[in-house]
Amino acid sequence: MTCHLKPDARAVTIAVGSELLTPDRTDTNSLFVTARLNAIGIDVAAKHVVGDRRLDLLAVLRESLDHADLVILTGGLGPTADDITRAVVAEAFGVPLLEDGIVLERIRRRFAARGIAMPEINRRQALVPRGATILPNENGTAPGLLFERDGRTVVLLPGPPREMHPMFERFVAEHLAPYAGATRIVRRVLCITGRTESQVDELVQPVYGPWQQADPPIATSILATLGQIELHLSVRAVAPAEGEARLARAAAQLRTVLGTDLFSDDGRSLEQVVGERLLTRRWRIAVAESCTGGLLSSRLTDVPGSSAYVDRGVVCYSNRAKTDLADVPPAIIEQHGAVSEPAAVAMAEGIRLRAGVEVGVGITGIAGPGGGSDTKPVGTVVVAIAYPDGHTVRTMRFVGGREQIKFQSAQAALDMVRRHLEG
Amino acid sequence: MTCHLKPDARAVTIAVGSELLTPDRTDTNSLFVTARLNAIGIDVAAKHVVGDRRLDLLAVLRESLDHADLVILTGGLGPTADDITRAVVAEAFGVPLLEDGIVLERIRRRFAARGIAMPEINRRQALVPRGATILPNENGTAPGLLFERDGRTVVLLPGPPREMHPMFERFVAEHLAPYAGATRIVRRVLCITGRTESQVDELVQPVYGPWQQADPPIATSILATLGQIELHLSVRAVAPAEGEARLARAAAQLRTVLGTDLFSDDGRSLEQVVGERLLTRRWRIAVAESCTGGLLSSRLTDVPGSSAYVDRGVVCYSNRAKTDLADVPPAIIEQHGAVSEPAAVAMAEGIRLRAGVEVGVGITGIAGPGGGSDTKPVGTVVVAIAYPDGHTVRTMRFVGGREQIKFQSAQAALDMVRRHLEG
């Protein structure tokens, strides 16, 4: 099989599906594809989203073929009449769609393994533009397709990420790698807490100014996300190791100005960093959550291997549960209220002692939309961390909706634990 | 000012900025714009993202002008050399860019108000394609621009949402509304569990086939997301209430074929539906989670007002915690293992009795990536629900990474509770 991708090849992604043109949906497949293409030196020049309309997809596909070496389409490979990607690609190249016996048999077997006869409509998924290479789908019925013609490569991938990602890793990456350009794009994400976006910009500007004049330059961008600021660095390099070494030196320079506000210089999440710090110190953690409702536990346990240091979590919404599960003395709640520093400290100390671990966390607050008052408005959150030798406690006020307040509260608790473990 | 938008006008969005072509960023401005356009009856036919390269933007803009009545560009209006949107729009229409004295004066005053002299570079933001209407920016320096020519309307908006949103509300919506056509687009999302995408399609095809022939037609699309299938319906209507009534009748028809697999006919999440069912019956719930690590609690408490029915949650990763927090007899774990139906039932019954509530949930399983075995591979999850008069328990096997397995397990538990409450 020949591949016509040139050095410094340019790619375009097209996500197909009318649901991606509604106010609530966004195309995330292109993010995965971009990361994988960048890793082999292919730049993404444009991303498109089109609905299930033949003429719209045809127009965008033709325009893309005029300007890119590689076009990656995701979605529209399902079995229903509004799945048009196969047919439009065949039309764009002027080739017929033919039923592929091997693909059809694979789809039948997939249904049979679940004890179901293949619905007749799934037959459509065995249609292949003549000359296309079939990319087996190990997690679904629709195969991917790879089509090369006129110096252009077009790849059709299923929309569901759990089908698309493994197919890309297994069949597409392998196919494209030998033809990618002479340089690779290497990226690094630094994550920061405790500062605003403009504070970070002011601090780091003197450091990264000179990089933009270097050859090749290190590109930087600052991004404010919920609960953290991210610095994205990228550079082109012939050997990935060389680019990574440059970005590692750049990250080290930034660490000198950002200090402990920089919690991750390789994109690791705050829960991963906290997990590593706990493992290193051989400490275990237990959490008592009110307003975050289990989110802190859930984030801690998103990390593979977290059972080594997460002992337990309790979600104690009601006052009685705070007493039952974290031994909070009812008198403290009566005297200071459930959202108070003494209550948060009692939750942290209580769960720490009950679990017999080194770190206890107590979170209590008002996530809204109801429950606020003049003195304790919605967004008021108290976080306490108890250690073998004492505790820290902070009262904060967050803005946003209920889920944003929950996230920021969990983020603040993780950050307080991190700073104690690093300090 | 004349406006050439036809009834049933089609719009295209173009987000400009190379940072939007990296693996970590997504264009969210188009979601806001889509919601606002739909509300005045304008469909979004395609969304594009292009970098700061003149030829790329020019190609996408020209292709868009061929296929849409309205093109909305966001971003690329800043003061630096890589902000190219103004110049490319002028080039596409063959008009010169001219410095606008009023805009320049407004930018100068904005800086002066902060006690700063306008940097010379910001002069670029006063350049206007000849004939464009200026949209004042109340939250930043870059004005928006509105350009009408050859039966097409092009709107240039700043990229930062805090500048773009108010500008759209104040100046763009007002300008487009009278010309937006006689109809509005109304949408409705139905959510289904317990069926595959093709099963849902086969079931509902006979119902929605005729709608596509109706005038105006009800458009439908089916979407498989993690743990549920979604049916998206949309229709055009002169009055939104009329469209909503048609979609309500359509949803009722679908309910007759989907039965209790249809859990929401207005986009409500499964946790919202479970919350409402609990409230109606005045039941309270308590959960004991192992492999989901608090995710079920967190999802239940994402719902405003959930403190009325969520009593407590416990996250018991270790065997000792299962005994301490949910009274699981150690003998059950010894005999059957921690991931077993007897253990899940003991967790559900234990937490139910401990909390003194009507519904108890126990979840235990192997979220991976480690911990699997031949008989209990990664993805094996047992969910038990205990009620005053008995319990149900199911062993399931999910595919995906750790976070996907957690999500599907929580989804399955919510769905089991829902079906019991509805049954």
mmCIF file of C-alpha atoms in Angstrom, chain A residues 37-246:
data_model
loop_
_atom_site.group_PDB
_atom_site.id
_atom_site.type_symbol
_atom_site.label_atom_id
_atom_site.label_comp_id
_atom_site.label_asym_id
_atom_site.label_seq_id
_atom_site.Cartn_x
_atom_site.Cartn_y
_atom_site.Cartn_z
ATOM 1 C CA LEU A 37 -1.530 13.143 14.710
ATOM 2 C CA ASN A 38 0.639 15.740 16.435
ATOM 3 C CA ALA A 39 2.604 12.923 18.048
ATOM 4 C CA ILE A 40 3.666 11.796 14.583
ATOM 5 C CA GLY A 41 4.302 15.311 13.300
ATOM 6 C CA ILE A 42 1.079 15.946 11.439
ATOM 7 C CA ASP A 43 -0.524 19.354 12.018
ATOM 8 C CA VAL A 44 -4.279 19.750 12.084
ATOM 9 C CA ALA A 45 -5.117 22.650 9.766
ATOM 10 C CA ALA A 46 -8.871 22.775 10.319
ATOM 11 C CA LYS A 47 -11.719 20.959 12.052
ATOM 12 C CA HIS A 48 -15.227 20.756 10.702
ATOM 13 C CA VAL A 49 -18.576 19.571 12.009
ATOM 14 C CA VAL A 50 -21.384 18.866 9.532
ATOM 15 C CA GLY A 51 -24.836 17.362 9.867
ATOM 16 C CA ASP A 52 -26.313 14.314 8.190
ATOM 17 C CA ARG A 53 -26.991 16.162 4.911
ATOM 18 C CA ARG A 54 -25.381 14.733 1.814
ATOM 19 C CA LEU A 55 -24.688 18.030 0.052
ATOM 20 C CA ASP A 56 -23.221 19.699 3.137
ATOM 21 C CA LEU A 57 -20.834 16.827 3.805
ATOM 22 C CA LEU A 58 -19.883 16.587 0.151
ATOM 23 C CA ALA A 59 -19.022 20.296 0.010
ATOM 24 C CA VAL A 60 -16.881 20.206 3.164
ATOM 25 C CA LEU A 61 -15.159 16.987 2.103
ATOM 26 C CA ARG A 62 -14.291 18.403 -1.333
ATOM 27 C CA GLU A 63 -12.997 21.645 0.142
ATOM 28 C CA SER A 64 -10.897 19.618 2.628
ATOM 29 C CA LEU A 65 -9.439 17.426 -0.115
ATOM 30 C CA ASP A 66 -8.303 20.606 -1.893
ATOM 31 C CA HIS A 67 -6.343 21.845 1.114
ATOM 32 C CA ALA A 68 -5.142 18.857 3.125
ATOM 33 C CA ASP A 69 -3.180 15.680 2.617
ATOM 34 C CA LEU A 70 -5.146 13.690 5.141
ATOM 35 C CA VAL A 71 -8.850 13.902 5.961
ATOM 36 C CA ILE A 72 -10.176 12.059 9.009
ATOM 37 C CA LEU A 73 -13.929 11.678 9.270
ATOM 38 C CA THR A 74 -15.615 10.452 12.442
ATOM 39 C CA GLY A 75 -19.244 9.384 12.760
ATOM 40 C CA GLY A 76 -22.016 8.605 10.334
ATOM 41 C CA LEU A 77 -21.043 4.925 9.984
ATOM 42 C CA GLY A 78 -24.051 3.569 11.880
ATOM 43 C CA PRO A 79 -26.759 1.354 10.415
ATOM 44 C CA THR A 80 -29.521 3.916 9.949
ATOM 45 C CA ALA A 81 -30.565 5.992 6.956
ATOM 46 C CA ASP A 82 -29.017 9.157 8.392
ATOM 47 C CA ASP A 83 -25.564 7.538 8.436
ATOM 48 C CA ILE A 84 -24.220 8.939 5.184
ATOM 49 C CA THR A 85 -20.447 9.040 5.499
ATOM 50 C CA ARG A 86 -19.663 5.892 3.486
ATOM 51 C CA ALA A 87 -21.894 6.952 0.606
ATOM 52 C CA VAL A 88 -20.616 10.531 0.461
ATOM 53 C CA VAL A 89 -16.966 9.459 0.416
ATOM 54 C CA ALA A 90 -17.734 7.018 -2.409
ATOM 55 C CA GLU A 91 -19.512 9.820 -4.285
ATOM 56 C CA ALA A 92 -16.638 12.262 -3.780
ATOM 57 C CA PHE A 93 -14.226 9.794 -5.358
ATOM 58 C CA GLY A 94 -16.681 8.537 -7.983
ATOM 59 C CA VAL A 95 -16.521 4.881 -6.932
ATOM 60 C CA PRO A 96 -19.403 2.490 -6.193
ATOM 61 C CA LEU A 97 -20.341 1.179 -2.738
ATOM 62 C CA LEU A 98 -20.138 -2.614 -2.634
ATOM 63 C CA GLU A 99 -21.252 -5.049 0.078
ATOM 64 C CA ASP A 100 -18.232 -6.785 1.595
ATOM 65 C CA GLY A 101 -18.885 -10.426 2.488
ATOM 66 C CA ILE A 102 -16.174 -10.618 5.150
ATOM 67 C CA VAL A 103 -17.410 -7.483 6.906
ATOM 68 C CA LEU A 104 -21.002 -8.747 6.752
ATOM 69 C CA GLU A 105 -19.978 -12.065 8.280
ATOM 70 C CA ARG A 106 -18.090 -10.255 11.064
ATOM 71 C CA ILE A 107 -21.173 -8.178 11.897
ATOM 72 C CA ARG A 108 -23.406 -11.286 11.927
ATOM 73 C CA ARG A 109 -20.996 -13.056 14.263
ATOM 74 C CA ARG A 110 -20.887 -10.059 16.577
ATOM 75 C CA PHE A 111 -24.653 -10.154 16.989
ATOM 76 C CA ALA A 112 -24.651 -13.963 17.244
ATOM 77 C CA ALA A 113 -22.158 -13.794 20.141
ATOM 78 C CA ARG A 114 -24.784 -11.831 22.058
ATOM 79 C CA GLY A 115 -27.464 -14.357 21.054
ATOM 80 C CA ILE A 116 -29.213 -11.932 18.668
ATOM 81 C CA ALA A 117 -29.920 -12.282 14.938
ATOM 82 C CA MET A 118 -28.419 -9.393 12.967
ATOM 83 C CA PRO A 119 -31.121 -6.800 12.229
ATOM 84 C CA GLU A 120 -31.439 -6.344 8.468
ATOM 85 C CA ILE A 121 -30.529 -2.642 8.703
ATOM 86 C CA ASN A 122 -27.039 -3.485 9.940
ATOM 87 C CA ARG A 123 -26.314 -4.822 6.439
ATOM 88 C CA ARG A 124 -25.611 -1.208 5.460
ATOM 89 C CA GLN A 125 -22.527 -1.291 7.643
ATOM 90 C CA ALA A 126 -20.984 -3.881 5.297
ATOM 91 C CA LEU A 127 -21.030 -1.416 2.362
ATOM 92 C CA VAL A 128 -17.525 -0.369 1.332
ATOM 93 C CA PRO A 129 -16.398 2.157 -1.308
ATOM 94 C CA ARG A 130 -14.540 0.125 -3.947
ATOM 95 C CA GLY A 131 -10.818 0.125 -3.267
ATOM 96 C CA ALA A 132 -11.039 1.063 0.439
ATOM 97 C CA THR A 133 -9.069 -0.788 3.084
ATOM 98 C CA ILE A 134 -11.156 -2.153 5.950
ATOM 99 C CA LEU A 135 -10.189 -1.297 9.528
ATOM 100 C CA PRO A 136 -11.706 -3.914 11.842
ATOM 101 C CA ASN A 137 -13.819 -2.649 14.736
ATOM 102 C CA GLU A 138 -13.140 -4.655 17.870
ATOM 103 C CA ASN A 139 -15.718 -2.788 19.924
ATOM 104 C CA GLY A 140 -18.674 -2.315 17.630
ATOM 105 C CA THR A 141 -20.274 -3.279 14.335
ATOM 106 C CA ALA A 142 -19.168 -0.471 11.983
ATOM 107 C CA PRO A 143 -15.742 -1.089 10.460
ATOM 108 C CA GLY A 144 -13.489 1.868 9.742
ATOM 109 C CA LEU A 145 -12.296 2.511 6.208
ATOM 110 C CA LEU A 146 -9.104 3.927 4.754
ATOM 111 C CA PHE A 147 -9.126 5.256 1.229
ATOM 112 C CA GLU A 148 -6.199 6.546 -0.809
ATOM 113 C CA ARG A 149 -6.579 8.310 -4.092
ATOM 114 C CA ASP A 150 -5.092 11.217 -6.009
ATOM 115 C CA GLY A 151 -2.378 11.843 -3.415
ATOM 116 C CA ARG A 152 -4.862 12.133 -0.566
ATOM 117 C CA THR A 153 -5.665 9.794 2.297
ATOM 118 C CA VAL A 154 -9.188 9.694 3.716
ATOM 119 C CA VAL A 155 -9.937 7.757 6.906
ATOM 120 C CA LEU A 156 -13.491 6.980 8.074
ATOM 121 C CA LEU A 157 -13.838 6.142 11.763
ATOM 122 C CA PRO A 158 -16.882 5.330 13.901
ATOM 123 C CA GLY A 159 -18.181 8.117 16.132
ATOM 124 C CA PRO A 160 -18.271 6.424 19.563
ATOM 125 C CA PRO A 161 -14.895 7.084 21.233
ATOM 126 C CA ARG A 162 -14.754 3.575 22.711
ATOM 127 C CA GLU A 163 -14.769 2.221 19.147
ATOM 128 C CA MET A 164 -12.785 4.994 17.488
ATOM 129 C CA HIS A 165 -9.839 5.232 19.908
ATOM 130 C CA PRO A 166 -8.701 1.587 19.800
ATOM 131 C CA MET A 167 -9.224 1.463 16.026
ATOM 132 C CA PHE A 168 -7.047 4.519 15.591
ATOM 133 C CA GLU A 169 -4.311 3.153 17.864
ATOM 134 C CA ARG A 170 -4.328 -0.282 16.294
ATOM 135 C CA PHE A 171 -4.733 0.400 12.580
ATOM 136 C CA VAL A 172 -4.558 4.091 11.667
ATOM 137 C CA ALA A 173 -1.504 5.219 13.638
ATOM 138 C CA GLU A 174 0.475 2.274 12.308
ATOM 139 C CA HIS A 175 -0.480 3.112 8.762
ATOM 140 C CA LEU A 176 0.357 6.814 8.955
ATOM 141 C CA ALA A 177 3.512 6.716 11.046
ATOM 142 C CA PRO A 178 6.049 5.836 8.322
ATOM 143 C CA TYR A 179 4.811 8.696 6.143
ATOM 144 C CA ALA A 180 4.677 11.482 8.668
ATOM 145 C CA GLY A 181 7.005 14.457 8.350
ATOM 146 C CA ALA A 182 10.576 14.879 9.548
ATOM 147 C CA THR A 183 9.572 16.590 12.784
ATOM 148 C CA ARG A 184 7.254 15.672 15.611
ATOM 149 C CA ILE A 185 5.127 18.045 17.662
ATOM 150 C CA VAL A 186 5.828 17.604 21.358
ATOM 151 C CA ARG A 187 3.524 19.141 23.950
ATOM 152 C CA ARG A 188 3.582 19.616 27.681
ATOM 153 C CA VAL A 189 0.888 20.974 29.984
ATOM 154 C CA LEU A 190 1.730 22.687 33.276
ATOM 155 C CA CYS A 191 -1.020 23.032 35.866
ATOM 156 C CA ILE A 192 -1.216 25.744 38.485
ATOM 157 C CA THR A 193 -3.449 26.485 41.450
ATOM 158 C CA GLY A 194 -3.706 29.531 43.700
ATOM 159 C CA ARG A 195 -3.235 32.210 40.995
ATOM 160 C CA THR A 196 -5.388 33.973 38.405
ATOM 161 C CA GLU A 197 -4.735 33.771 34.664
ATOM 162 C CA SER A 198 -3.293 37.283 34.472
ATOM 163 C CA GLN A 199 -1.091 36.722 37.546
ATOM 164 C CA VAL A 200 0.347 33.626 35.895
ATOM 165 C CA ASP A 201 0.832 35.532 32.636
ATOM 166 C CA GLU A 202 2.686 38.354 34.404
ATOM 167 C CA LEU A 203 4.896 35.916 36.286
ATOM 168 C CA VAL A 204 5.856 33.766 33.342
ATOM 169 C CA GLN A 205 6.033 36.346 30.524
ATOM 170 C CA PRO A 206 9.717 37.195 31.215
ATOM 171 C CA VAL A 207 10.550 33.488 31.080
ATOM 172 C CA TYR A 208 8.732 32.535 27.924
ATOM 173 C CA GLY A 209 9.283 35.717 25.926
ATOM 174 C CA PRO A 210 12.722 34.551 24.665
ATOM 175 C CA TRP A 211 11.426 31.074 23.677
ATOM 176 C CA GLN A 212 9.294 32.559 20.942
ATOM 177 C CA GLN A 213 12.465 33.873 19.254
ATOM 178 C CA ALA A 214 14.265 30.515 19.534
ATOM 179 C CA ASP A 215 14.573 28.135 16.578
ATOM 180 C CA PRO A 216 12.370 26.203 16.562
ATOM 181 C CA PRO A 217 10.235 28.361 18.858
ATOM 182 C CA ILE A 218 8.413 27.025 21.899
ATOM 183 C CA ALA A 219 4.779 27.984 21.486
ATOM 184 C CA THR A 220 2.877 28.813 24.672
ATOM 185 C CA SER A 221 -0.709 29.451 25.593
ATOM 186 C CA ILE A 222 -2.433 30.088 28.899
ATOM 187 C CA LEU A 223 -5.799 28.592 29.646
ATOM 188 C CA ALA A 224 -8.022 29.243 32.650
ATOM 189 C CA THR A 225 -10.108 26.179 33.486
ATOM 190 C CA LEU A 226 -12.293 25.504 36.513
ATOM 191 C CA GLY A 227 -10.089 25.394 39.590
ATOM 192 C CA GLN A 228 -6.742 25.637 37.796
ATOM 193 C CA ILE A 229 -4.674 27.568 35.263
ATOM 194 C CA GLU A 230 -2.937 25.608 32.523
ATOM 195 C CA LEU A 231 0.170 26.564 30.555
ATOM 196 C CA HIS A 232 0.401 24.696 27.252
ATOM 197 C CA LEU A 233 3.867 24.446 25.686
ATOM 198 C CA SER A 234 4.653 22.890 22.308
ATOM 199 C CA VAL A 235 7.689 22.577 20.080
ATOM 200 C CA ARG A 236 8.631 20.771 16.864
ATOM 201 C CA ALA A 237 11.608 18.443 16.981
ATOM 202 C CA VAL A 238 13.188 15.825 14.728
ATOM 203 C CA ALA A 239 13.437 13.401 17.624
ATOM 204 C CA PRO A 240 10.681 13.438 20.238
ATOM 205 C CA ALA A 241 13.277 12.977 23.004
ATOM 206 C CA GLU A 242 15.016 16.176 21.936
ATOM 207 C CA GLY A 243 11.743 18.135 22.012
ATOM 208 C CA GLU A 244 10.825 16.617 25.351
ATOM 209 C CA ALA A 245 14.206 17.623 26.785
ATOM 210 C CA ARG A 246 13.674 21.219 25.626
#
